[in-house]
CSV table of C-alpha atoms and ligand atoms in Angstrom, one decimal:
chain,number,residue,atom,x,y,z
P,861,UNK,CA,33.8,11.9,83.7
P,862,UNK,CA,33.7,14.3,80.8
P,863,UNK,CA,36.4,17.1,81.7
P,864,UNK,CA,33.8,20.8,81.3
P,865,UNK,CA,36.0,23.5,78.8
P,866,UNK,CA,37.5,25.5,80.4
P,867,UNK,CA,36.0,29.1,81.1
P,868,UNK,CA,38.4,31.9,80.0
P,869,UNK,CA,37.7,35.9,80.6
P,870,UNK,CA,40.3,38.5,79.2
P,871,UNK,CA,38.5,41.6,80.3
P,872,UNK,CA,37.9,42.9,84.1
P,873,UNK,CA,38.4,46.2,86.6
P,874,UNK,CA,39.6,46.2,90.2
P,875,UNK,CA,39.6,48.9,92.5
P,876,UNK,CA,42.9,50.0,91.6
P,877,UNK,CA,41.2,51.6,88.4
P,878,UNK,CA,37.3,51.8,88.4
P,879,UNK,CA,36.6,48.9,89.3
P,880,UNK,CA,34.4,48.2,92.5
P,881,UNK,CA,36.3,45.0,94.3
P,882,UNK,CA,39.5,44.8,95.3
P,883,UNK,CA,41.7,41.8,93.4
P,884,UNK,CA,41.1,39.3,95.7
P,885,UNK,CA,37.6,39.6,95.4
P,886,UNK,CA,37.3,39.9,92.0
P,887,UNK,CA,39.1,36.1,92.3
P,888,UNK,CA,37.0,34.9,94.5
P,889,UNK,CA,34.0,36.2,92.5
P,890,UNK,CA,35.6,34.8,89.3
P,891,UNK,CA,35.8,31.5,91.3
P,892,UNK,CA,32.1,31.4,92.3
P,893,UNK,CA,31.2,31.9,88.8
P,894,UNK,CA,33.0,28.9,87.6
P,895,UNK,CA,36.2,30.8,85.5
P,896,UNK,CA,39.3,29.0,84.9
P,897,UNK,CA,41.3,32.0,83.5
P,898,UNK,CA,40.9,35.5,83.8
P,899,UNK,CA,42.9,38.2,82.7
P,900,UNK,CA,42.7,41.2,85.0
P,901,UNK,CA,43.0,44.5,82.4
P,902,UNK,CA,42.7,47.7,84.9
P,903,UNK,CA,43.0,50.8,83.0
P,904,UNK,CA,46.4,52.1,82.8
P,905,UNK,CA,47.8,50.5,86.0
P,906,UNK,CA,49.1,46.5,86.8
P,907,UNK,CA,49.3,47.5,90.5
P,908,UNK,CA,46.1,44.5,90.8
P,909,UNK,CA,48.3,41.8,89.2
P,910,UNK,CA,50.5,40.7,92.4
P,911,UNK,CA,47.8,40.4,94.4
P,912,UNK,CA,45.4,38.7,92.3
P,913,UNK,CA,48.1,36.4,91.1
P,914,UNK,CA,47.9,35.1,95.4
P,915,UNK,CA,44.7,34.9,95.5
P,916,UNK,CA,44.3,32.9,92.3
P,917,UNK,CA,47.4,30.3,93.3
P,918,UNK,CA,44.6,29.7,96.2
P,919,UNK,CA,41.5,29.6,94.6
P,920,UNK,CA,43.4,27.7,91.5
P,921,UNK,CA,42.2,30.3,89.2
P,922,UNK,CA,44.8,31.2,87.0
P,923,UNK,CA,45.7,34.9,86.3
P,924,UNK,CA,46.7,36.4,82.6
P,925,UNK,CA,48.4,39.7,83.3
P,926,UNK,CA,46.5,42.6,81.2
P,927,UNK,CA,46.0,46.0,80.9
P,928,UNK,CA,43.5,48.0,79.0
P,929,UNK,CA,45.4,51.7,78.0
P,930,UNK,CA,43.2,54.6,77.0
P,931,UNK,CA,44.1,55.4,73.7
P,932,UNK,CA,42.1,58.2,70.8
P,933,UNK,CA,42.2,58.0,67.0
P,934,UNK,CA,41.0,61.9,65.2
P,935,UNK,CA,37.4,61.0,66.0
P,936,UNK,CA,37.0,57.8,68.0
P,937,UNK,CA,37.9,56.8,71.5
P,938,UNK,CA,39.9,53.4,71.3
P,939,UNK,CA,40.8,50.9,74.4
P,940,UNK,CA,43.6,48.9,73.8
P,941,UNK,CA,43.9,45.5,76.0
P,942,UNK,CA,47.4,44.5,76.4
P,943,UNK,CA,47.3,40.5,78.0
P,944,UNK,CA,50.3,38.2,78.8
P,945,UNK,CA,53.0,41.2,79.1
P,946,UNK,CA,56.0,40.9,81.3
P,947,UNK,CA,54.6,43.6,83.0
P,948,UNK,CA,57.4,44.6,85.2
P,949,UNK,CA,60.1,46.0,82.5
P,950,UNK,CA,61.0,49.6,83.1
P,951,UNK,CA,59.8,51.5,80.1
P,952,UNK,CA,56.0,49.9,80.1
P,953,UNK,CA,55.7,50.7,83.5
P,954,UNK,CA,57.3,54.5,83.2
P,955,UNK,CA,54.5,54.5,80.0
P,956,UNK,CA,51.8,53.8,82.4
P,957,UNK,CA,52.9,56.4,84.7
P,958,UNK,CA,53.0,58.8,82.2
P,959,UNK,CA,49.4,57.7,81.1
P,960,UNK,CA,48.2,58.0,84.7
P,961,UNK,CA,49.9,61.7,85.2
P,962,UNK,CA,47.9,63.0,82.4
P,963,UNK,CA,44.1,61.4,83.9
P,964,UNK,CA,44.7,63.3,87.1
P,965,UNK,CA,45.4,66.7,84.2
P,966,UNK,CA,42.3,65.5,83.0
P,967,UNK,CA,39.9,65.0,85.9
P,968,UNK,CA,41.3,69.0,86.9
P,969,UNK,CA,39.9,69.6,83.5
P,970,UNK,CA,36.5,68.5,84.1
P,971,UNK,CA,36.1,69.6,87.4
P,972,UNK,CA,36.9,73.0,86.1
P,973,UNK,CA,34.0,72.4,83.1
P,974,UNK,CA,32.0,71.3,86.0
P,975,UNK,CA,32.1,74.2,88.0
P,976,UNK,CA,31.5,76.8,85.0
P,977,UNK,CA,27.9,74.4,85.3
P,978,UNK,CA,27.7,75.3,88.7
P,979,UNK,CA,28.6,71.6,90.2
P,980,UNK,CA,31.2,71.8,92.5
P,981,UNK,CA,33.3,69.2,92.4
P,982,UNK,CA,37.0,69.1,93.4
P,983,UNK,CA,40.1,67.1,91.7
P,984,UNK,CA,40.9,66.5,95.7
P,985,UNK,CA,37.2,64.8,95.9
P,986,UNK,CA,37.7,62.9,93.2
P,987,UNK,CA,41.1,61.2,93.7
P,988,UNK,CA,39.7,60.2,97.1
P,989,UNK,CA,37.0,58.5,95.5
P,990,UNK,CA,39.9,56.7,93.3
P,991,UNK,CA,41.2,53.6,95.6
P,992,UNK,CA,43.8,52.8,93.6
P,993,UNK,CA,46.6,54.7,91.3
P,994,UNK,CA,44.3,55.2,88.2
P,995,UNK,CA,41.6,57.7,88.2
P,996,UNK,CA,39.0,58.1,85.8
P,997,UNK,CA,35.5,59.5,84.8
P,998,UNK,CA,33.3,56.9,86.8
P,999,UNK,CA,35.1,58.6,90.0
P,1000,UNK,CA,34.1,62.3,89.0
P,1001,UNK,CA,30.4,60.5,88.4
P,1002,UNK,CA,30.7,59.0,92.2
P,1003,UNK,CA,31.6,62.0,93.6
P,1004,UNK,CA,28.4,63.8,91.7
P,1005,UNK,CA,26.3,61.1,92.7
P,1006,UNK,CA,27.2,61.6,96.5
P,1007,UNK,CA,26.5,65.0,96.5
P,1008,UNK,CA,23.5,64.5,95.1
P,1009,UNK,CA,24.1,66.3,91.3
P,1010,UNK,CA,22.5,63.4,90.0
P,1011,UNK,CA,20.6,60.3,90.8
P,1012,UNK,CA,23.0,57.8,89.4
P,1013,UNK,CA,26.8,57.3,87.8
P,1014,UNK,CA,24.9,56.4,84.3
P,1015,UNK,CA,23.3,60.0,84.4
P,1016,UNK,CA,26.3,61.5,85.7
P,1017,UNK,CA,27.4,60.1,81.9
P,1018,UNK,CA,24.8,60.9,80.1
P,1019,UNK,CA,24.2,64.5,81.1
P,1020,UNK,CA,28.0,65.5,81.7
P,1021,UNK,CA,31.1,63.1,81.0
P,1022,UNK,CA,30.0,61.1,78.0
P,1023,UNK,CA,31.8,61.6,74.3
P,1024,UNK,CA,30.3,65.3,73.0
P,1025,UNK,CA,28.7,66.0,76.3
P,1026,UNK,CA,28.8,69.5,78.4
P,1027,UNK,CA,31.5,68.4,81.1
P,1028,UNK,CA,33.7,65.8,78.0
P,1029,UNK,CA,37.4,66.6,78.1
P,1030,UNK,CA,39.5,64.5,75.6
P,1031,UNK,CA,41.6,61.5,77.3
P,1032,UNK,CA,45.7,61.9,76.8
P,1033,UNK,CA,47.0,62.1,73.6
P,1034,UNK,CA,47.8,58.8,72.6
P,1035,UNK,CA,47.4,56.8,69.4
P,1036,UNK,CA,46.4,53.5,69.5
P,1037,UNK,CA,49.8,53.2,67.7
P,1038,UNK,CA,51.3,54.2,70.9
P,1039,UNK,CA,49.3,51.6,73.3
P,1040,UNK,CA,50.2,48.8,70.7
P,1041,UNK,CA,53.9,49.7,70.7
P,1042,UNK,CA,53.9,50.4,75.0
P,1043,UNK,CA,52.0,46.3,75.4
P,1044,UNK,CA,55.0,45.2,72.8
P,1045,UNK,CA,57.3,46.8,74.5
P,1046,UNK,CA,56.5,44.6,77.7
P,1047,UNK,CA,55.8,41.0,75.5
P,1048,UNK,CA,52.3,41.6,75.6
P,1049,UNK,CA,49.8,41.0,72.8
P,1050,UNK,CA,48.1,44.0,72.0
P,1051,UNK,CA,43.8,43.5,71.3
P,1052,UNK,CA,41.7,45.9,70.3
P,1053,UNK,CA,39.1,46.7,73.1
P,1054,UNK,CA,34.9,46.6,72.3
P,1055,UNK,CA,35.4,47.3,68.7
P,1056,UNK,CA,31.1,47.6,68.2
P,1057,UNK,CA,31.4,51.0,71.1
P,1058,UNK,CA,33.8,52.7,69.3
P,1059,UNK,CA,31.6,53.7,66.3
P,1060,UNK,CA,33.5,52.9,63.2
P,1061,UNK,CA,34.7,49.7,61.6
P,1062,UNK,CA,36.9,51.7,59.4
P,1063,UNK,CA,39.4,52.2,61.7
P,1064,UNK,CA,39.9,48.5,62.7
P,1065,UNK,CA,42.5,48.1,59.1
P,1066,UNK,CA,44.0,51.5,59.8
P,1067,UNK,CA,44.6,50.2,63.3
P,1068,UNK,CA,46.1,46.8,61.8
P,1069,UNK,CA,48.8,48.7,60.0
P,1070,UNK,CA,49.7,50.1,63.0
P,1071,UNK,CA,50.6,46.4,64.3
P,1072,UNK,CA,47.4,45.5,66.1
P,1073,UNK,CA,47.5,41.7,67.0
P,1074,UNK,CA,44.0,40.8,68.2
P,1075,UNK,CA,40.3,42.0,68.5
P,1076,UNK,CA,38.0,41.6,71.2
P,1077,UNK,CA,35.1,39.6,69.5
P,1078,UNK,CA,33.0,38.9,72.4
P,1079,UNK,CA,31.5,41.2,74.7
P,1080,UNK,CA,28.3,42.7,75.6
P,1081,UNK,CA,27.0,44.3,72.6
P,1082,UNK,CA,23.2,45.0,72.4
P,1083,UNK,CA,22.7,42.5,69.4
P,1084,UNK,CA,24.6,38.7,69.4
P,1085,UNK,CA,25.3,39.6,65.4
P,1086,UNK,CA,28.0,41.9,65.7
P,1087,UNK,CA,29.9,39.4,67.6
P,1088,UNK,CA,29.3,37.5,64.3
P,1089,UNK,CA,30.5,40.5,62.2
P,1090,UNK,CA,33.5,41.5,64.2
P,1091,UNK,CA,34.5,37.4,64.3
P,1092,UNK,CA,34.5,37.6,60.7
P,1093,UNK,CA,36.6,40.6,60.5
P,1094,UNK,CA,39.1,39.1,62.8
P,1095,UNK,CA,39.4,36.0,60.6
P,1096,UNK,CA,39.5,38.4,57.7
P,1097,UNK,CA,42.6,40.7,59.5
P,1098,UNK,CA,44.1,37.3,60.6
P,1099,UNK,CA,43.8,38.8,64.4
P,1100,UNK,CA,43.7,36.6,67.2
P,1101,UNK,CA,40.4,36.7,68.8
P,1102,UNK,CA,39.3,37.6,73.0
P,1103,UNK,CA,36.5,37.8,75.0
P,1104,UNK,CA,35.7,39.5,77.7
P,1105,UNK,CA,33.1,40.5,80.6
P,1106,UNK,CA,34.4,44.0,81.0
P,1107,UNK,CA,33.3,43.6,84.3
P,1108,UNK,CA,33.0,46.4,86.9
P,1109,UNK,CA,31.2,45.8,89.8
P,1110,UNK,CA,28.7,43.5,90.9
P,1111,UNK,CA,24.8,44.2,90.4
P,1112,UNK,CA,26.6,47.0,87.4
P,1113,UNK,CA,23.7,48.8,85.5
P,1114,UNK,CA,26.0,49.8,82.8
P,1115,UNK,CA,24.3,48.9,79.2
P,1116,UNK,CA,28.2,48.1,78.4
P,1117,UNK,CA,29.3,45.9,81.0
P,1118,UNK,CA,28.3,42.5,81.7
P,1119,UNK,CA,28.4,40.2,84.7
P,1120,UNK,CA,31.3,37.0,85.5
P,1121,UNK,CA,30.6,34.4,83.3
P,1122,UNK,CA,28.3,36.5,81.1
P,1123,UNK,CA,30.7,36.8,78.5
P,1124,UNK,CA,33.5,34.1,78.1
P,1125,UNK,CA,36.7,34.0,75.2
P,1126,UNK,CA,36.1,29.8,73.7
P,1127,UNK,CA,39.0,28.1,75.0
P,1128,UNK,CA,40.3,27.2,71.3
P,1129,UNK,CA,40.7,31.0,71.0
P,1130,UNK,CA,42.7,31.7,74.2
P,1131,UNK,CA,45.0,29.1,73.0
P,1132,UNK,CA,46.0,30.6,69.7
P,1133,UNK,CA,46.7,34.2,71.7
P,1134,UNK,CA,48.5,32.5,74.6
P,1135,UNK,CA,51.3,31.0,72.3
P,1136,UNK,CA,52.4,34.9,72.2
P,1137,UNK,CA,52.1,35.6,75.2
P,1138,UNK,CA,55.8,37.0,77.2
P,1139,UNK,CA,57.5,33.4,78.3
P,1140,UNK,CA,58.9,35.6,81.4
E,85,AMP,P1,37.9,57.0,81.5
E,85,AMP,O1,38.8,55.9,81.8
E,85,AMP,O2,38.0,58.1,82.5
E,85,AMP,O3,37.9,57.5,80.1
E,85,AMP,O4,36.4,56.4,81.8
E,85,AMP,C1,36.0,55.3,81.0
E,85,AMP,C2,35.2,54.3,81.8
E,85,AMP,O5,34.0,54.9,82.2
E,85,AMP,C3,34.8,53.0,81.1
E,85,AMP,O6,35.8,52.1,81.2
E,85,AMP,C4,33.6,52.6,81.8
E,85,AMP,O7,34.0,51.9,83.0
E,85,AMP,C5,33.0,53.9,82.3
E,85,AMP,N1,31.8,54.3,81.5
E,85,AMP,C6,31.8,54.7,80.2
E,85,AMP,N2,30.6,55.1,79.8
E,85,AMP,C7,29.8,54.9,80.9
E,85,AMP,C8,28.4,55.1,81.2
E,85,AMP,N3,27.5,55.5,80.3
E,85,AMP,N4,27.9,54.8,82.4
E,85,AMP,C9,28.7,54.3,83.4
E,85,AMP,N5,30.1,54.1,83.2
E,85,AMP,C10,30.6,54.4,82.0
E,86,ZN,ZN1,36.3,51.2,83.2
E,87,FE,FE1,37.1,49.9,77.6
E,88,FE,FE1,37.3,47.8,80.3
């Protein structure tokens, strides 16, 4: 029998950010779509790790710790995936809670731009929405949605929370420096998240001087060719190179996310990035 390659995805949300299943059914999901390996990469919290780590041992689906931290050049807001840190040292995790102190500053923000609209929306209503420790715009859209402001969370985007639009308030200040040096700190390898959403290739050298290790080449982009292009630019930068679902929630009508198993990081690639990955 011909052993099948095994199926590798670096980039996935649980509840405890905005995601919409918990870590053990995002592994059981993972499972049913035939993964091997899956990095779980919630934004700015590894409180799904543990748990998807047990779930995984069971299902024999094996979990890469990973994170994806919220980071903003002058113009451009850049994702950082951080995969294979030892994510329990001190200073990483006192990082993260710094990172998730200033989202809840930032969802009081909007909520405040919100109600100058005449939406009223409370920060209360919103961390309720929030399962986990990491709250975030797709909560505020939730809440809006319930209450019947709008007719879906992509419109909730579109009209209010989405770069440039009425209700947009800037993430944190934190340089993509900063998330590269926060993942090294733990023995992770930092990766540059969706390169093709952030709207400027430019920035991927200036981001390499700043010690960027990796690029995430695959993921749903409307055309197959920038894959192509950003797989060039990776060989070009000598960055290792991930791929990842970005996925959300099942049935998601985001036109950035993609399904389990829709998008998949070529096993030769995986093993390249995991030589660097923290041995603890
Ligand atoms: P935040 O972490 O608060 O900056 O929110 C960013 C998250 O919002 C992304 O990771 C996506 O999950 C989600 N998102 C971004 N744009 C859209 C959109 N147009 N429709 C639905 N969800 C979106
Ligand atoms: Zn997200
Ligand atoms: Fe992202
Ligand atoms: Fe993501």
């Amino acid at each position: 029998m011909i052993k099948k390659e095994l199926l590798v995805d670096l980039h996935m949300h649980t509840t405890h950010s905005d995601g919409e299943l918990t870590p053990t059914e995002l592994v059981k999901e993972a499972k049913k779509a035939e993964l091997d390996i899956i990095a779980v990469t919630d934004h700015d919290t590894t409180e799904g790790i543990d748990e998807a780590k047990e779930a995984g041992e069971k299902l024999s689906v094996r979990i890469i710790p990973g994170i994806e931290i919220s980071s903003h050049t002058e113009n451009f807001e850049t994702h950082m995936l951080g995969l294979g840190m030892n994510y329990e040292i001190k200073d990483f995790q006192d990082g993260l809670t710094n990172l998730r102190g200033a989202r809840i500053q930032r969802i009081e923000k909007i909520c405040n731009q919100l109600k100058k609209l005449g939406l009223k929306v409370e920060p209360e209503e919103v961390l309720g929405e929030a399962e986990g420790l990491s709250v975030g715009r797709p909560h505020v859209a939730r809440v809006l949605l319930k209450k019947g402001y709008v007719n879906s969370v992509n419109q909730a985007f579109r009209r209010y929370l989405k770069y440039g639009a009425v209700a947009y308030v800037e993430s944190q200040d934190f340089s993509p420096k900063q998330a590269i040096n926060l993942i090294k700190c733990a023995g992770g390898v930092p990766v540059l998240s969706h390169p093709g959403l952030i709207g400027d290739d430019t920035i991927i050298p200036q981001i390499v001087g700043d010690g960027l290790m990796g690029l995430e080449v695959f993921h749903r982009y409307d055309k197959q060719s920038r894959c192509d292009e950003y797989l060039k630019i990776a060989k070009r930068y000598k960055l290792f190179i991930t791929g990842g679902s970005d996925f959300h929630t099942l049935g998601d009508s985001k036109e950035t996310a993609a399904q389990l198993g829709d998008i998949t990081c070529p096993y030769e690639y995986f093993v390249e990035i995991e030589k660097n990955f923290s041995k603890v």
